[in-house]
PDB file of N, CA and C in Angstrom:
ATOM      1  N   MET A  19     -30.769  47.408 -31.148  1.00 44.00           N
ATOM      2  CA  MET A  19     -30.135  47.565 -29.846  1.00 44.00           C
ATOM      3  C   MET A  19     -31.137  47.202 -28.743  1.00 44.00           C
ATOM      4  N   SER A  20     -30.663  46.518 -27.725  1.00 53.00           N
ATOM      5  CA  SER A  20     -31.521  46.064 -26.636  1.00 53.00           C
ATOM      6  C   SER A  20     -31.831  47.213 -25.677  1.00 53.00           C
ATOM      7  N   ASP A  21     -33.044  47.200 -25.148  1.00 67.00           N
ATOM      8  CA  ASP A  21     -33.423  48.168 -24.121  1.00 67.00           C
ATOM      9  C   ASP A  21     -33.033  47.675 -22.734  1.00 67.00           C
ATOM     10  N   TYR A  22     -32.464  46.476 -22.665  1.00 80.00           N
ATOM     11  CA  TYR A  22     -32.132  45.857 -21.391  1.00 80.00           C
ATOM     12  C   TYR A  22     -30.626  45.641 -21.290  1.00 80.00           C
ATOM     13  N   LEU A  23     -30.142  45.641 -20.070  1.00 81.00           N
ATOM     14  CA  LEU A  23     -28.730  45.368 -19.853  1.00 81.00           C
ATOM     15  C   LEU A  23     -28.398  43.951 -20.293  1.00 81.00           C
ATOM     16  N   THR A  24     -27.271  43.794 -20.960  1.00 91.00           N
ATOM     17  CA  THR A  24     -26.806  42.462 -21.349  1.00 91.00           C
ATOM     18  C   THR A  24     -25.520  42.100 -20.632  1.00 91.00           C
ATOM     19  N   TYR A  25     -24.858  43.100 -20.030  1.00 94.00           N
ATOM     20  CA  TYR A  25     -23.665  42.831 -19.243  1.00 94.00           C
ATOM     21  C   TYR A  25     -23.569  43.855 -18.124  1.00 94.00           C
ATOM     22  N   VAL A  26     -22.726  43.547 -17.150  1.00 93.00           N
ATOM     23  CA  VAL A  26     -22.539  44.423 -16.001  1.00 93.00           C
ATOM     24  C   VAL A  26     -21.069  44.353 -15.586  1.00 93.00           C
ATOM     25  N   TRP A  27     -20.520  45.500 -15.196  1.00 95.00           N
ATOM     26  CA  TRP A  27     -19.150  45.552 -14.692  1.00 95.00           C
ATOM     27  C   TRP A  27     -19.185  45.389 -13.183  1.00 95.00           C
ATOM     28  N   ARG A  28     -18.285  44.545 -12.652  1.00 95.00           N
ATOM     29  CA  ARG A  28     -18.210  44.354 -11.207  1.00 95.00           C
ATOM     30  C   ARG A  28     -16.746  44.277 -10.776  1.00 95.00           C
ATOM     31  N   PRO A  29     -16.401  44.969  -9.684  1.00 95.00           N
ATOM     32  CA  PRO A  29     -15.047  44.863  -9.151  1.00 95.00           C
ATOM     33  C   PRO A  29     -14.950  43.615  -8.277  1.00 95.00           C
ATOM     34  N   VAL A  30     -14.300  42.615  -8.791  1.00 92.00           N
ATOM     35  CA  VAL A  30     -14.095  41.377  -8.039  1.00 92.00           C
ATOM     36  C   VAL A  30     -12.609  41.252  -7.756  1.00 92.00           C
ATOM     37  N   THR A  31     -12.222  40.288  -6.977  1.00 83.00           N
ATOM     38  CA  THR A  31     -10.817  40.088  -6.683  1.00 83.00           C
ATOM     39  C   THR A  31     -10.036  39.943  -7.982  1.00 83.00           C
ATOM     40  N   GLY A  32      -9.060  40.801  -8.179  1.00 87.00           N
ATOM     41  CA  GLY A  32      -8.227  40.721  -9.359  1.00 87.00           C
ATOM     42  C   GLY A  32      -8.578  41.705 -10.465  1.00 87.00           C
ATOM     43  N   GLY A  33      -9.634  42.472 -10.315  1.00 93.00           N
ATOM     44  CA  GLY A  33      -9.957  43.466 -11.337  1.00 93.00           C
ATOM     45  C   GLY A  33     -11.435  43.746 -11.468  1.00 93.00           C
ATOM     46  N   ARG A  34     -11.738  44.782 -12.237  1.00 95.00           N
ATOM     47  CA  ARG A  34     -13.127  45.152 -12.530  1.00 95.00           C
ATOM     48  C   ARG A  34     -13.449  44.515 -13.883  1.00 95.00           C
ATOM     49  N   HIS A  35     -14.269  43.467 -13.841  1.00 97.00           N
ATOM     50  CA  HIS A  35     -14.574  42.669 -15.023  1.00 97.00           C
ATOM     51  C   HIS A  35     -16.023  42.852 -15.461  1.00 97.00           C
ATOM     52  N   ALA A  36     -16.267  42.541 -16.725  1.00 97.00           N
ATOM     53  CA  ALA A  36     -17.625  42.561 -17.277  1.00 97.00           C
ATOM     54  C   ALA A  36     -18.160  41.132 -17.287  1.00 97.00           C
ATOM     55  N   PHE A  37     -19.393  40.988 -16.800  1.00 97.00           N
ATOM     56  CA  PHE A  37     -20.055  39.691 -16.736  1.00 97.00           C
ATOM     57  C   PHE A  37     -21.400  39.764 -17.454  1.00 97.00           C
ATOM     58  N   PRO A  38     -21.850  38.640 -18.009  1.00 96.00           N
ATOM     59  CA  PRO A  38     -23.211  38.615 -18.552  1.00 96.00           C
ATOM     60  C   PRO A  38     -24.192  38.955 -17.425  1.00 96.00           C
ATOM     61  N   ILE A  39     -25.263  39.638 -17.749  1.00 95.00           N
ATOM     62  CA  ILE A  39     -26.225  40.051 -16.723  1.00 95.00           C
ATOM     63  C   ILE A  39     -26.776  38.850 -15.955  1.00 95.00           C
ATOM     64  N   THR A  40     -26.831  37.689 -16.593  1.00 94.00           N
ATOM     65  CA  THR A  40     -27.322  36.479 -15.916  1.00 94.00           C
ATOM     66  C   THR A  40     -26.435  36.096 -14.738  1.00 94.00           C
ATOM     67  N   ALA A  41     -25.175  36.507 -14.753  1.00 96.00           N
ATOM     68  CA  ALA A  41     -24.272  36.188 -13.643  1.00 96.00           C
ATOM     69  C   ALA A  41     -24.744  36.832 -12.346  1.00 96.00           C
ATOM     70  N   THR A  42     -25.433  37.958 -12.420  1.00 93.00           N
ATOM     71  CA  THR A  42     -25.900  38.641 -11.212  1.00 93.00           C
ATOM     72  C   THR A  42     -27.029  37.881 -10.526  1.00 93.00           C
ATOM     73  N   LYS A  43     -27.625  36.943 -11.235  1.00 94.00           N
ATOM     74  CA  LYS A  43     -28.705  36.138 -10.658  1.00 94.00           C
ATOM     75  C   LYS A  43     -28.214  34.764 -10.197  1.00 94.00           C
ATOM     76  N   THR A  44     -26.932  34.508 -10.375  1.00 96.00           N
ATOM     77  CA  THR A  44     -26.343  33.242  -9.962  1.00 96.00           C
ATOM     78  C   THR A  44     -26.103  33.274  -8.457  1.00 96.00           C
ATOM     79  N   PRO A  45     -26.473  32.212  -7.737  1.00 96.00           N
ATOM     80  CA  PRO A  45     -26.296  32.221  -6.284  1.00 96.00           C
ATOM     81  C   PRO A  45     -24.826  32.142  -5.868  1.00 96.00           C
ATOM     82  N   ALA A  46     -24.537  32.724  -4.716  1.00 95.00           N
ATOM     83  CA  ALA A  46     -23.189  32.645  -4.145  1.00 95.00           C
ATOM     84  C   ALA A  46     -22.789  31.179  -4.025  1.00 95.00           C
ATOM     85  N   GLY A  47     -21.505  30.931  -4.224  1.00 96.00           N
ATOM     86  CA  GLY A  47     -21.003  29.566  -4.175  1.00 96.00           C
ATOM     87  C   GLY A  47     -20.910  28.914  -5.543  1.00 96.00           C
ATOM     88  N   LYS A  48     -21.494  29.548  -6.535  1.00 97.00           N
ATOM     89  CA  LYS A  48     -21.454  29.036  -7.911  1.00 97.00           C
ATOM     90  C   LYS A  48     -20.477  29.896  -8.720  1.00 97.00           C
ATOM     91  N   PRO A  49     -19.759  29.290  -9.642  1.00 97.00           N
ATOM     92  CA  PRO A  49     -18.820  30.078 -10.452  1.00 97.00           C
ATOM     93  C   PRO A  49     -19.524  30.861 -11.552  1.00 97.00           C
ATOM     94  N   VAL A  50     -18.990  32.032 -11.846  1.00 97.00           N
ATOM     95  CA  VAL A  50     -19.428  32.839 -12.985  1.00 97.00           C
ATOM     96  C   VAL A  50     -18.181  33.227 -13.774  1.00 97.00           C
ATOM     97  N   VAL A  51     -18.355  33.441 -15.076  1.00 97.00           N
ATOM     98  CA  VAL A  51     -17.212  33.705 -15.949  1.00 97.00           C
ATOM     99  C   VAL A  51     -17.389  35.060 -16.630  1.00 97.00           C
ATOM    100  N   ALA A  52     -16.356  35.893 -16.520  1.00 97.00           N
ATOM    101  CA  ALA A  52     -16.346  37.209 -17.165  1.00 97.00           C
ATOM    102  C   ALA A  52     -16.112  37.036 -18.662  1.00 97.00           C
ATOM    103  N   PHE A  53     -16.326  38.095 -19.413  1.00 97.00           N
ATOM    104  CA  PHE A  53     -16.141  38.054 -20.862  1.00 97.00           C
ATOM    105  C   PHE A  53     -14.710  37.708 -21.253  1.00 97.00           C
ATOM    106  N   CYS A  54     -13.749  38.007 -20.397  1.00 97.00           N
ATOM    107  CA  CYS A  54     -12.347  37.702 -20.688  1.00 97.00           C
ATOM    108  C   CYS A  54     -11.982  36.262 -20.344  1.00 97.00           C
ATOM    109  N   GLY A  55     -12.898  35.564 -19.657  1.00 97.00           N
ATOM    110  CA  GLY A  55     -12.629  34.188 -19.248  1.00 97.00           C
ATOM    111  C   GLY A  55     -12.289  34.048 -17.776  1.00 97.00           C
ATOM    112  N   ALA A  56     -12.105  35.170 -17.063  1.00 96.00           N
ATOM    113  CA  ALA A  56     -11.817  35.107 -15.625  1.00 96.00           C
ATOM    114  C   ALA A  56     -13.019  34.514 -14.898  1.00 96.00           C
ATOM    115  N   GLU A  57     -12.751  33.631 -13.964  1.00 96.00           N
ATOM    116  CA  GLU A  57     -13.825  32.972 -13.209  1.00 96.00           C
ATOM    117  C   GLU A  57     -13.761  33.408 -11.756  1.00 96.00           C
ATOM    118  N   THR A  58     -14.923  33.625 -11.149  1.00 96.00           N
ATOM    119  CA  THR A  58     -15.006  33.989  -9.744  1.00 96.00           C
ATOM    120  C   THR A  58     -16.289  33.435  -9.160  1.00 96.00           C
ATOM    121  N   ASP A  59     -16.385  33.426  -7.858  1.00 96.00           N
ATOM    122  CA  ASP A  59     -17.607  33.022  -7.173  1.00 96.00           C
ATOM    123  C   ASP A  59     -18.663  34.105  -7.382  1.00 96.00           C
ATOM    124  N   ALA A  60     -19.869  33.709  -7.695  1.00 96.00           N
ATOM    125  CA  ALA A  60     -20.954  34.669  -7.939  1.00 96.00           C
ATOM    126  C   ALA A  60     -21.177  35.598  -6.744  1.00 96.00           C
ATOM    127  N   GLY A  61     -20.856  35.144  -5.563  1.00 95.00           N
ATOM    128  CA  GLY A  61     -21.012  35.974  -4.379  1.00 95.00           C
ATOM    129  C   GLY A  61     -20.187  37.249  -4.434  1.00 95.00           C
ATOM    130  N   GLU A  62     -19.095  37.231  -5.207  1.00 94.00           N
ATOM    131  CA  GLU A  62     -18.259  38.431  -5.323  1.00 94.00           C
ATOM    132  C   GLU A  62     -18.906  39.533  -6.153  1.00 94.00           C
ATOM    133  N   LEU A  63     -19.975  39.217  -6.867  1.00 93.00           N
ATOM    134  CA  LEU A  63     -20.636  40.221  -7.705  1.00 93.00           C
ATOM    135  C   LEU A  63     -21.573  41.120  -6.911  1.00 93.00           C
ATOM    136  N   HIS A  64     -21.857  40.730  -5.683  1.00 90.00           N
ATOM    137  CA  HIS A  64     -22.852  41.445  -4.877  1.00 90.00           C
ATOM    138  C   HIS A  64     -22.197  42.270  -3.773  1.00 90.00           C
ATOM    139  N   ASP A  65     -22.870  43.311  -3.384  1.00 83.00           N
ATOM    140  CA  ASP A  65     -22.479  44.133  -2.231  1.00 83.00           C
ATOM    141  C   ASP A  65     -21.074  44.711  -2.342  1.00 83.00           C
ATOM    142  N   ARG A  66     -20.747  45.246  -3.494  1.00 86.00           N
ATOM    143  CA  ARG A  66     -19.455  45.901  -3.679  1.00 86.00           C
ATOM    144  C   ARG A  66     -19.588  47.378  -3.329  1.00 86.00           C
ATOM    145  N   SER A  67     -18.555  47.916  -2.725  1.00 87.00           N
ATOM    146  CA  SER A  67     -18.575  49.323  -2.316  1.00 87.00           C
ATOM    147  C   SER A  67     -17.928  50.207  -3.377  1.00 87.00           C
ATOM    148  N   GLU A  68     -18.079  51.511  -3.211  1.00 89.00           N
ATOM    149  CA  GLU A  68     -17.420  52.462  -4.108  1.00 89.00           C
ATOM    150  C   GLU A  68     -15.901  52.335  -4.002  1.00 89.00           C
ATOM    151  N   VAL A  69     -15.417  52.015  -2.815  1.00 91.00           N
ATOM    152  CA  VAL A  69     -13.979  51.839  -2.625  1.00 91.00           C
ATOM    153  C   VAL A  69     -13.484  50.658  -3.463  1.00 91.00           C
ATOM    154  N   ASP A  70     -14.274  49.596  -3.552  1.00 89.00           N
ATOM    155  CA  ASP A  70     -13.899  48.458  -4.393  1.00 89.00           C
ATOM    156  C   ASP A  70     -13.737  48.897  -5.845  1.00 89.00           C
ATOM    157  N   TRP A  71     -14.622  49.776  -6.296  1.00 87.00           N
ATOM    158  CA  TRP A  71     -14.539  50.274  -7.677  1.00 87.00           C
ATOM    159  C   TRP A  71     -13.242  51.040  -7.895  1.00 87.00           C
ATOM    160  N   VAL A  72     -12.826  51.809  -6.912  1.00 90.00           N
ATOM    161  CA  VAL A  72     -11.631  52.621  -7.039  1.00 90.00           C
ATOM    162  C   VAL A  72     -10.368  51.748  -6.992  1.00 90.00           C
ATOM    163  N   ARG A  73     -10.370  50.740  -6.167  1.00 90.00           N
ATOM    164  CA  ARG A  73      -9.176  49.914  -5.965  1.00 90.00           C
ATOM    165  C   ARG A  73      -8.879  48.959  -7.111  1.00 90.00           C
ATOM    166  N   GLU A  74      -9.884  48.512  -7.814  1.00 90.00           N
ATOM    167  CA  GLU A  74      -9.684  47.515  -8.869  1.00 90.00           C
ATOM    168  C   GLU A  74      -9.528  48.185 -10.235  1.00 90.00           C
ATOM    169  N   ASP A  75      -8.589  47.702 -11.008  1.00 94.00           N
ATOM    170  CA  ASP A  75      -8.387  48.194 -12.365  1.00 94.00           C
ATOM    171  C   ASP A  75      -9.388  47.554 -13.319  1.00 94.00           C
ATOM    172  N   THR A  76      -9.752  48.276 -14.361  1.00 95.00           N
ATOM    173  CA  THR A  76     -10.637  47.736 -15.387  1.00 95.00           C
ATOM    174  C   THR A  76      -9.891  46.687 -16.200  1.00 95.00           C
ATOM    175  N   CYS A  77     -10.516  45.558 -16.415  1.00 96.00           N
ATOM    176  CA  CYS A  77      -9.947  44.493 -17.238  1.00 96.00           C
ATOM    177  C   CYS A  77     -10.052  44.913 -18.705  1.00 96.00           C
ATOM    178  N   MET A  78      -8.909  45.157 -19.308  1.00 97.00           N
ATOM    179  CA  MET A  78      -8.908  45.608 -20.695  1.00 97.00           C
ATOM    180  C   MET A  78      -9.270  44.480 -21.659  1.00 97.00           C
ATOM    181  N   ASP A  79      -9.095  43.226 -21.253  1.00 97.00           N
ATOM    182  CA  ASP A  79      -9.537  42.117 -22.099  1.00 97.00           C
ATOM    183  C   ASP A  79     -11.063  42.126 -22.206  1.00 97.00           C
ATOM    184  N   CYS A  80     -11.756  42.311 -21.074  1.00 97.00           N
ATOM    185  CA  CYS A  80     -13.223  42.432 -21.107  1.00 97.00           C
ATOM    186  C   CYS A  80     -13.623  43.634 -21.971  1.00 97.00           C
ATOM    187  N   TRP A  81     -12.924  44.732 -21.774  1.00 96.00           N
ATOM    188  CA  TRP A  81     -13.205  45.972 -22.510  1.00 96.00           C
ATOM    189  C   TRP A  81     -13.132  45.714 -24.018  1.00 96.00           C
ATOM    190  N   HIS A  82     -12.064  45.043 -24.468  1.00 97.00           N
ATOM    191  CA  HIS A  82     -11.873  44.798 -25.892  1.00 97.00           C
ATOM    192  C   HIS A  82     -12.927  43.830 -26.449  1.00 97.00           C
ATOM    193  N   VAL A  83     -13.286  42.824 -25.662  1.00 96.00           N
ATOM    194  CA  VAL A  83     -14.347  41.900 -26.100  1.00 96.00           C
ATOM    195  C   VAL A  83     -15.646  42.643 -26.321  1.00 96.00           C
ATOM    196  N   LEU A  84     -16.009  43.493 -25.373  1.00 95.00           N
ATOM    197  CA  LEU A  84     -17.264  44.246 -25.490  1.00 95.00           C
ATOM    198  C   LEU A  84     -17.200  45.285 -26.592  1.00 95.00           C
ATOM    199  N   ALA A  85     -16.056  45.934 -26.761  1.00 94.00           N
ATOM    200  CA  ALA A  85     -15.913  46.955 -27.801  1.00 94.00           C
ATOM    201  C   ALA A  85     -16.004  46.354 -29.191  1.00 94.00           C
ATOM    202  N   ALA A  86     -15.660  45.099 -29.339  1.00 95.00           N
ATOM    203  CA  ALA A  86     -15.690  44.432 -30.639  1.00 95.00           C
ATOM    204  C   ALA A  86     -17.077  43.909 -31.012  1.00 95.00           C
ATOM    205  N   ARG A  87     -17.996  43.952 -30.075  1.00 88.00           N
ATOM    206  CA  ARG A  87     -19.351  43.465 -30.356  1.00 88.00           C
ATOM    207  C   ARG A  87     -20.078  44.423 -31.281  1.00 88.00           C
ATOM    208  N   PRO A  88     -20.948  43.875 -32.155  1.00 81.00           N
ATOM    209  CA  PRO A  88     -21.718  44.761 -33.064  1.00 81.00           C
ATOM    210  C   PRO A  88     -22.742  45.606 -32.315  1.00 81.00           C
TER     211      PRO A  88
END
């Protein structure tokens, strides 16, 4: 098991998705892809509020992909 994060959940437009940790280092204006295949601008991964977390539903496709990992 890794001692480092390999993915991160972020509330972006359309849901709270899981992204590879490398997506958090991608500059705004560049696309990033969630584990479920949803694509968004990397800028949406930054500066999210607690209200954003409450308003967006968890993407169950991302959840199932991550739950199936060894």
